PDB file of C-alpha atoms in Angstrom:
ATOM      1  CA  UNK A   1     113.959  81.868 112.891  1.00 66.00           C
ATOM      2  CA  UNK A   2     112.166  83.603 115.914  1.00 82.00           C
ATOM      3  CA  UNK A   3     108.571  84.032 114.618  1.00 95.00           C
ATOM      4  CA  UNK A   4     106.754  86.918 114.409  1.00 97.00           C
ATOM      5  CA  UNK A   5     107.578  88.805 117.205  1.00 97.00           C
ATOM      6  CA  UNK A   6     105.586  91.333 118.771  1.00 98.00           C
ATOM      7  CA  UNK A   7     105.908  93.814 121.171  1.00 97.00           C
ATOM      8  CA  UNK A   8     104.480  95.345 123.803  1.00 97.00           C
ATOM      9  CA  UNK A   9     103.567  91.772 125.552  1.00 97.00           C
ATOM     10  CA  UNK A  10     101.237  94.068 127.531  1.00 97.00           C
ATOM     11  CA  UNK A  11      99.818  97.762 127.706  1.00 97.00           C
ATOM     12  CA  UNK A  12      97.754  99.129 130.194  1.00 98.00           C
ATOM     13  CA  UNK A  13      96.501 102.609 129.238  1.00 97.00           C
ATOM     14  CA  UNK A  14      93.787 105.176 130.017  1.00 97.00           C
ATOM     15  CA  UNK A  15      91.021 106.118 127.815  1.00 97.00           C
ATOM     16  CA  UNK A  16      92.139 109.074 125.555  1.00 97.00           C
ATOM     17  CA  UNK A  17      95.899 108.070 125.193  1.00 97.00           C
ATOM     18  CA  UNK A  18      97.439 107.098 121.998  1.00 97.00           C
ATOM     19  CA  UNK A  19      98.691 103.106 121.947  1.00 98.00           C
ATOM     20  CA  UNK A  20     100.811 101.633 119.450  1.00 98.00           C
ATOM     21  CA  UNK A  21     101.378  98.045 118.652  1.00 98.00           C
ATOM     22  CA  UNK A  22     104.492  96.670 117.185  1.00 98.00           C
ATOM     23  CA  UNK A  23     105.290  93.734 115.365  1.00 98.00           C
ATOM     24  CA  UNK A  24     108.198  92.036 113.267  1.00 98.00           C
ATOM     25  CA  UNK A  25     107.071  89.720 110.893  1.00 97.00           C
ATOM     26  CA  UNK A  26     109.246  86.105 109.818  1.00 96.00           C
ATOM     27  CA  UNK A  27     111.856  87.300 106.839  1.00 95.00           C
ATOM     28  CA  UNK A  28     110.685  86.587 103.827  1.00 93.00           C
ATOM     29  CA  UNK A  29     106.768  86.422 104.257  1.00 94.00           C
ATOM     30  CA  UNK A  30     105.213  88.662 102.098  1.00 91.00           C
ATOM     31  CA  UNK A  31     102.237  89.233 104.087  1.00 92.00           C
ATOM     32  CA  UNK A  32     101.185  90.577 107.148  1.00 94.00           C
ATOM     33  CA  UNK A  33      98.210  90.380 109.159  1.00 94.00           C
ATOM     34  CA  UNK A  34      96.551  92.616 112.160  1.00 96.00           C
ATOM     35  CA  UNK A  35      93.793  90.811 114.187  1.00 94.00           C
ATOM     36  CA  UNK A  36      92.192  91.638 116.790  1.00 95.00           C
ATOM     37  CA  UNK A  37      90.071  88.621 119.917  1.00 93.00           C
ATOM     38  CA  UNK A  38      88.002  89.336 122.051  1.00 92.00           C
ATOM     39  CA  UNK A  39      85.323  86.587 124.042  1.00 87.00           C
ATOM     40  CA  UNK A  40      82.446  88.326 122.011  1.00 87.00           C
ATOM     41  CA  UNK A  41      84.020  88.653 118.721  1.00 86.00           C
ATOM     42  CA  UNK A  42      86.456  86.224 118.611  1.00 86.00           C
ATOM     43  CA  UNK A  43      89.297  86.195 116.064  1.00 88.00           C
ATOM     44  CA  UNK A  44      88.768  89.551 113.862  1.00 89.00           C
ATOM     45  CA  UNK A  45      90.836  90.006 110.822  1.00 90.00           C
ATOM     46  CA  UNK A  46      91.446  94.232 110.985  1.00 93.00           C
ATOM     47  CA  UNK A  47      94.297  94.689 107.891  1.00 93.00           C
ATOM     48  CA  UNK A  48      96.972  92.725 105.696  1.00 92.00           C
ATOM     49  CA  UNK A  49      99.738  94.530 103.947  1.00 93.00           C
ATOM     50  CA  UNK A  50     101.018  92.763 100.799  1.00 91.00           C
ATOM     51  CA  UNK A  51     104.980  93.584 100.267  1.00 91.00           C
ATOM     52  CA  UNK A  52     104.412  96.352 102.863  1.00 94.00           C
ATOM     53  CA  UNK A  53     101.277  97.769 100.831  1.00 93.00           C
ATOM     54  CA  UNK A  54      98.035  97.462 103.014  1.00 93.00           C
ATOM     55  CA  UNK A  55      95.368  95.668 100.608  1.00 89.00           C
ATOM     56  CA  UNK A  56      92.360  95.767 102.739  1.00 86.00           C
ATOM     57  CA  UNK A  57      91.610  97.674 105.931  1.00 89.00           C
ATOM     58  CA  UNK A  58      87.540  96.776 106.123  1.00 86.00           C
ATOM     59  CA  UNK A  59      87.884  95.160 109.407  1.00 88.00           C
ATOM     60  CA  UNK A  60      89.487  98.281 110.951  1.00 92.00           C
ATOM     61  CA  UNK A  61      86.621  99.254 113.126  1.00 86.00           C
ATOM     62  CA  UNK A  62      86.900 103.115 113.080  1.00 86.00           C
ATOM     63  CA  UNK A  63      89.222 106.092 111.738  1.00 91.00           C
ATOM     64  CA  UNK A  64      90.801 105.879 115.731  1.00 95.00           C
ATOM     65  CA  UNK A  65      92.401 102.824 114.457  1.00 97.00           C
ATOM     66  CA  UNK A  66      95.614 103.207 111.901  1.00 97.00           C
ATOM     67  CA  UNK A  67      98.017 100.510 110.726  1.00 97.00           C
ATOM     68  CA  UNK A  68     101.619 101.406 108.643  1.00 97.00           C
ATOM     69  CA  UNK A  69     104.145  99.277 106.938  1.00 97.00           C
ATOM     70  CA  UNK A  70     106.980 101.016 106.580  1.00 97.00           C
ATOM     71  CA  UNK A  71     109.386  98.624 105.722  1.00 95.00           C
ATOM     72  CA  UNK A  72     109.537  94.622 105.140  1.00 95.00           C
ATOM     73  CA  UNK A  73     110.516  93.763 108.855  1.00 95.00           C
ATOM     74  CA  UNK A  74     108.141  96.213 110.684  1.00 96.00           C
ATOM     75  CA  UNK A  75     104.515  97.273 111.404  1.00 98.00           C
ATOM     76  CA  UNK A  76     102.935  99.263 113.843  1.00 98.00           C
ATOM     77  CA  UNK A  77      99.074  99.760 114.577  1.00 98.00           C
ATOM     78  CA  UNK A  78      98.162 102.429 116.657  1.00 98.00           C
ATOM     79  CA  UNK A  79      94.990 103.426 118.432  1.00 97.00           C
ATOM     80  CA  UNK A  80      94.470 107.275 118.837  1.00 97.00           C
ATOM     81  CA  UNK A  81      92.788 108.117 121.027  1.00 96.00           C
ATOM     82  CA  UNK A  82      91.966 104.701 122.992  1.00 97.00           C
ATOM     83  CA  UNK A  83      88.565 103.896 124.950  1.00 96.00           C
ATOM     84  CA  UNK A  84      87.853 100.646 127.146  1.00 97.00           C
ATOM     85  CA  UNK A  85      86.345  98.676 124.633  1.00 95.00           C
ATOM     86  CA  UNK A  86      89.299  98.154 122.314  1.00 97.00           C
ATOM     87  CA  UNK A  87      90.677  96.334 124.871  1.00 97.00           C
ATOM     88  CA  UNK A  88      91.345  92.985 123.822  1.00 97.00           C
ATOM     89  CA  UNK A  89      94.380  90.739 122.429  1.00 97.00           C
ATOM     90  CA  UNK A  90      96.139  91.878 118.978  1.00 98.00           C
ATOM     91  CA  UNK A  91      97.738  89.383 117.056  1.00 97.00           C
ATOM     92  CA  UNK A  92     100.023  89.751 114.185  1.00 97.00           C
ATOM     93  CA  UNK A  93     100.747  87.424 111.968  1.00 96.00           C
ATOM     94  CA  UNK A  94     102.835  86.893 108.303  1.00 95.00           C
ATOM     95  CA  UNK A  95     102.678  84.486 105.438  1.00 93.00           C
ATOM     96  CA  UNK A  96     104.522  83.872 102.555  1.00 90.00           C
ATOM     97  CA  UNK A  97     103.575  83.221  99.044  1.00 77.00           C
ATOM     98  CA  UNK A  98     102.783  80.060  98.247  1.00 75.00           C
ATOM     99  CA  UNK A  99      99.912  80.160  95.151  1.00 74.00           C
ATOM    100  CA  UNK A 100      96.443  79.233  96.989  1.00 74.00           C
ATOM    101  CA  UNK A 101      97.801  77.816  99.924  1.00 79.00           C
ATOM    102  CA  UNK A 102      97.662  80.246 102.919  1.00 84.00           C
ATOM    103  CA  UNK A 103      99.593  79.531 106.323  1.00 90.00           C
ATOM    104  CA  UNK A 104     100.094  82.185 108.750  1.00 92.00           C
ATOM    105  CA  UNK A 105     102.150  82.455 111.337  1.00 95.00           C
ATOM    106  CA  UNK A 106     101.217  84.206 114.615  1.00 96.00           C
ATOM    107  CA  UNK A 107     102.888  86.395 117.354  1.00 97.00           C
ATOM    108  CA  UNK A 108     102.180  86.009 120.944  1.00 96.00           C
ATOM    109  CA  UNK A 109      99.774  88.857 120.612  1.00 97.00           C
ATOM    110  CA  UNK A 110      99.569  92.404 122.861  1.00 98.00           C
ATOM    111  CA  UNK A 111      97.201  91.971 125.605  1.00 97.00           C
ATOM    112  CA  UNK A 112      95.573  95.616 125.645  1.00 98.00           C
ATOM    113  CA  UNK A 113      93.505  96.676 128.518  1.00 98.00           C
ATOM    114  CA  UNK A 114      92.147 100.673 128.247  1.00 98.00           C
ATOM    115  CA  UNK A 115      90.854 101.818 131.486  1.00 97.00           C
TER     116      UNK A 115
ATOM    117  CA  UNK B   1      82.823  84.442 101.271  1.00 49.00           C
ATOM    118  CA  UNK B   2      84.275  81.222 102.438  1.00 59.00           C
ATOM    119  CA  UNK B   3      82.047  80.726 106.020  1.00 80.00           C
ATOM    120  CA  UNK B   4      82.591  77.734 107.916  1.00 88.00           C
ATOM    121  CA  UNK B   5      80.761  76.400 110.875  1.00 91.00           C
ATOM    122  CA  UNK B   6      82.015  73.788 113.322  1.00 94.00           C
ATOM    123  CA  UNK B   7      80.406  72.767 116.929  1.00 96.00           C
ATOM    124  CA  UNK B   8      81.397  75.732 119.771  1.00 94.00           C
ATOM    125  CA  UNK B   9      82.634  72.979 122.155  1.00 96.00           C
ATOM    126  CA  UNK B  10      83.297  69.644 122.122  1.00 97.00           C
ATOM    127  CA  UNK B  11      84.442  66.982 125.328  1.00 97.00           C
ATOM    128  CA  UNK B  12      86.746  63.606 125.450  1.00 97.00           C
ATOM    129  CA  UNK B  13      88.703  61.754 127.228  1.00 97.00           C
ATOM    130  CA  UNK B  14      92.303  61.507 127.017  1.00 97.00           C
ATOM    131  CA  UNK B  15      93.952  58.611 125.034  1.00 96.00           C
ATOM    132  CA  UNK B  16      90.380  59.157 122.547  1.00 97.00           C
ATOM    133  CA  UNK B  17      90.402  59.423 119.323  1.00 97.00           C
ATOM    134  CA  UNK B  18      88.634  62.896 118.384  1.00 98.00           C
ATOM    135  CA  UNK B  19      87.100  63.723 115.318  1.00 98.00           C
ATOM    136  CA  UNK B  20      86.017  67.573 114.767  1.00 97.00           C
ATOM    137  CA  UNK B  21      83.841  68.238 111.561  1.00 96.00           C
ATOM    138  CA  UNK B  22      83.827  71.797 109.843  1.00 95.00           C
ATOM    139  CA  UNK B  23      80.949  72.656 107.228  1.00 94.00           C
ATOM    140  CA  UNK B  24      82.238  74.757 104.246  1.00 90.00           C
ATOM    141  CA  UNK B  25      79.070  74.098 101.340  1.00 89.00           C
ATOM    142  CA  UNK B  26      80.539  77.227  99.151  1.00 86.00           C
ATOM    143  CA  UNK B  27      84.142  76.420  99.165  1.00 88.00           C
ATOM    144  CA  UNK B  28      85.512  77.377  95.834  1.00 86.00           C
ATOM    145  CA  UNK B  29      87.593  75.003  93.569  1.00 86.00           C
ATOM    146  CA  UNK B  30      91.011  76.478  94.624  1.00 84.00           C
ATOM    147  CA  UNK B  31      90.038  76.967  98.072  1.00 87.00           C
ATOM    148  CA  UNK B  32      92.151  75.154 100.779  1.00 90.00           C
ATOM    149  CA  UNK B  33      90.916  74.130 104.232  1.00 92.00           C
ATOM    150  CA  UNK B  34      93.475  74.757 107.005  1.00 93.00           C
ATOM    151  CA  UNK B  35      93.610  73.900 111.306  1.00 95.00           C
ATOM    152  CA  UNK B  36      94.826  75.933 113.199  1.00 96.00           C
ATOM    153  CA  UNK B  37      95.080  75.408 117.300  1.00 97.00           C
ATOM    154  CA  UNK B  38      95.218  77.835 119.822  1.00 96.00           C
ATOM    155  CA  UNK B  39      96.089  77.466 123.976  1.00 95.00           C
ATOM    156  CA  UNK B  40      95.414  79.954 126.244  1.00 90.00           C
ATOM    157  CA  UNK B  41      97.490  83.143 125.926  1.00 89.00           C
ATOM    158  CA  UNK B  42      99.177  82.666 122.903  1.00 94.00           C
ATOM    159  CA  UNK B  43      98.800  82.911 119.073  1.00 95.00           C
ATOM    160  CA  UNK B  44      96.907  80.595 116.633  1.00 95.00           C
ATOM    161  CA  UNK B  45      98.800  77.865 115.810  1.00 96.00           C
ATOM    162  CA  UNK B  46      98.890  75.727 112.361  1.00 94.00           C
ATOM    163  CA  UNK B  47      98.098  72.255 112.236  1.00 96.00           C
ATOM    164  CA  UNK B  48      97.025  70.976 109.389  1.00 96.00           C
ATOM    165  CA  UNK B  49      95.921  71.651 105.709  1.00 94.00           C
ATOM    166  CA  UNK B  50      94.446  70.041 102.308  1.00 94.00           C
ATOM    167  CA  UNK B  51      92.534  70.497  99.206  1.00 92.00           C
ATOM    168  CA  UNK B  52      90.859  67.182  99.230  1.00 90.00           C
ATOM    169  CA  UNK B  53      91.057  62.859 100.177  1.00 90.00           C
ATOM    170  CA  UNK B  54      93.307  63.047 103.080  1.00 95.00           C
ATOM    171  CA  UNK B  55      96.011  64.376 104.390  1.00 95.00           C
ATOM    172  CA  UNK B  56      98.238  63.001 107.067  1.00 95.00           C
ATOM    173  CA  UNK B  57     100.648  64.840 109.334  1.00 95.00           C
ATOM    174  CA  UNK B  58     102.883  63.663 112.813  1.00 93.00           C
ATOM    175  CA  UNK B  59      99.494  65.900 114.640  1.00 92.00           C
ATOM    176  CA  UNK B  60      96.823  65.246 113.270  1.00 96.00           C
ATOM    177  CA  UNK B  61      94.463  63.868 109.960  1.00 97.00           C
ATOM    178  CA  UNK B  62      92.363  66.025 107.794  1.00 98.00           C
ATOM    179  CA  UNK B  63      89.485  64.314 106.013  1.00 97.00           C
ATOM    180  CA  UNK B  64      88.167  65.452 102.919  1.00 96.00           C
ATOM    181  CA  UNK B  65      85.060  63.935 101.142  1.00 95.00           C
ATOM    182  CA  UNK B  66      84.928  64.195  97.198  1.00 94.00           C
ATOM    183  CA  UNK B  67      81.916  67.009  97.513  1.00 93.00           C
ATOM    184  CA  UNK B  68      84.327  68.890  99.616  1.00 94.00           C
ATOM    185  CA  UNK B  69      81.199  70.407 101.397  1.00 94.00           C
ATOM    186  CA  UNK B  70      82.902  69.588 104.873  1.00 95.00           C
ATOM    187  CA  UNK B  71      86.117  68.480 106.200  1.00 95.00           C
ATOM    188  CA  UNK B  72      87.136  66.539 109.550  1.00 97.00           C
ATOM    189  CA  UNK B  73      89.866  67.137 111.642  1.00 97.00           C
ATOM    190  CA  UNK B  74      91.111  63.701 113.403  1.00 98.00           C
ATOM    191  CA  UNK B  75      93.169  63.466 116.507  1.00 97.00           C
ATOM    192  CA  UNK B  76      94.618  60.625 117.489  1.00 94.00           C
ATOM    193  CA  UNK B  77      94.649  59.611 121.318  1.00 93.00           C
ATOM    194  CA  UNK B  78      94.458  62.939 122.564  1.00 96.00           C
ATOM    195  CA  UNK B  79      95.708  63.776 126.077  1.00 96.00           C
ATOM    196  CA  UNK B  80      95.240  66.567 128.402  1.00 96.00           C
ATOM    197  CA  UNK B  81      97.526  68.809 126.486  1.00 95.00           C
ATOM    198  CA  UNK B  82      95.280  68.923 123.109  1.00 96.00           C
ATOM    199  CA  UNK B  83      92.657  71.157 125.227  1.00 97.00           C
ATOM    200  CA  UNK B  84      92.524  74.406 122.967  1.00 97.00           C
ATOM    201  CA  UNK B  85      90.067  75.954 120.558  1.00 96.00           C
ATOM    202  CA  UNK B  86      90.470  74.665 117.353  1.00 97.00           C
ATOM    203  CA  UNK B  87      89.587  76.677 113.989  1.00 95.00           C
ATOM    204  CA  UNK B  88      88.362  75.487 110.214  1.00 93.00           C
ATOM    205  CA  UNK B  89      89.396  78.068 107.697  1.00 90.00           C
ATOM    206  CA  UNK B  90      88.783  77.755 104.077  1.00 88.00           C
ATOM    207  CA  UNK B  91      90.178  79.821 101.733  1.00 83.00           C
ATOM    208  CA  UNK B  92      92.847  82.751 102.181  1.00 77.00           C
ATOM    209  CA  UNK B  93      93.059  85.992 103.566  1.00 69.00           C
ATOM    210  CA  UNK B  94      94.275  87.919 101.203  1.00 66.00           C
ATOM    211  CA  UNK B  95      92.309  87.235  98.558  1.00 63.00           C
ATOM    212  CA  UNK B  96      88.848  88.659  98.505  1.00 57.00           C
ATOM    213  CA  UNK B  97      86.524  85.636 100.421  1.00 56.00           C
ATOM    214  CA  UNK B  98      88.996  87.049 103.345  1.00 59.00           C
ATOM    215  CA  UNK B  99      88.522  84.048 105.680  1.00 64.00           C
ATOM    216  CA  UNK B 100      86.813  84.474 108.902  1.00 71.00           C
ATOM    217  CA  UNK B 101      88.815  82.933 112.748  1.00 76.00           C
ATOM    218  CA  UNK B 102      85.307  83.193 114.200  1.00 73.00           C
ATOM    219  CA  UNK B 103      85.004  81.523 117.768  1.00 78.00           C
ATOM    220  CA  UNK B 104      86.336  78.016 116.616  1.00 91.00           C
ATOM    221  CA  UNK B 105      85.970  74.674 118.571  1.00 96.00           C
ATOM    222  CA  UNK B 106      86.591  74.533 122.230  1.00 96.00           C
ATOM    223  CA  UNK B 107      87.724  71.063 122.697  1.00 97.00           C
ATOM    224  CA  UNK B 108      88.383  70.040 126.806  1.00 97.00           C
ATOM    225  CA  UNK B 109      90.017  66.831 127.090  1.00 97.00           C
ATOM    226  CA  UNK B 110      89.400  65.217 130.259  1.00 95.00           C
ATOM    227  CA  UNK B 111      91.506  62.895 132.406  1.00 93.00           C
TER     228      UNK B 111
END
């Protein structure tokens, strides 16, 4: 299997433009998780789909920030419009179902810088 | 919520055995406590995980006392390629507790 695969490796944009993230989870896992790092913050949990349904979205920081599902092999979250402080790395990564254990499996992450 | 606290940075030298202890005093009976490692640039990665005694895997030891109030994560003889941040989770994120990365352990192995 490849992993989770993500893509754009890197985006440089400028404040006000619309950014979206892509990101293939491993076949099979039923969930999938958006995360954002930064220094400050560290590792920030923004949304997890469950069977392409998204569950909880607290961690999204504002209404700029949007996440979709639309099938079991793709996921996109998009930043509209973007300013310099979302920049920071945005992970992706899946699970499967496994009762109370939990192991998730990561992407390489977008490295986002807004200017 | 599942929170977890474990030292910001840690320092040994290679070949060291390194011990890295994670407090967890509200984990929940079904809860399980899980390693992950991370290098520079790239995505957490799993090492480890257990419910409780010990577990034992070709990276690393996870130690579990019978209060389950803490957990420590051993590696043996660690070289200079074990330099990453290491994070305790407890828990799972999608249930409610929703577990937390944080800023994990920064653990710099010297030569």
């Amino acid at each position: 299997d490849a992993g989770v695969i993500q893509s754009p490796r890197h985006e440089v944009t400028e404040m006000g433009q619309e950014v979206t993230l892509r990101c293939k989870p491993i076949s099979g896992h039923d969930y999938l998780f958006w995360y954002r790092q930064t220094m400050m913050r560290g590792l920030e949990l923004l949304i997890y789909f469950n069977n392409n349904v998204p569950i909880d979205d607290s961690g999204m920081p504002e209404d700029r920030f949007s996440a979709k599902m639309p099938n079991a092999s793709f996921s996109t979250l998009k930043i509209q419009p973007s300013e310099p402080r979302d920049s920071a790395v945005y992970f992706c990564a899946s699970s499967p179902l496994t009762g109370d254990q939990e192991t998730q499996y990561f992407g390489p992450g977008t490295r986002l810088l807004v200017l | 919520l599942a929170k977890t606290t474990q030292p910001i940075s840690m320092d040994s030298y290679e070949g060291q055995e390194v011990n890295i202890t994670c407090s967890h005093n509200n984990i929940a009976t079904n809860d399980y406590i899980t390693w992950y490692q991370q290098f520079p640039s790239q995505g957490p990665r799993f090492i480890i995980q257990g419910c409780k005694t010990k577990v034992t895997n070709e990276v690393a030891s996870l130690f579990i006392p019978a209060d389950r109030k803490s957990s420590t994560l051993s590696l043996p003889r660690v070289s200079l390629s074990d330099t990453a941040v290491y994070y305790c989770l407890v828990g799972a994120a999608r249930r409610d507790d929703k577990i937390i990365f944080g800023k994990g352990t920064r653990l710099h192995i010297l030569p």
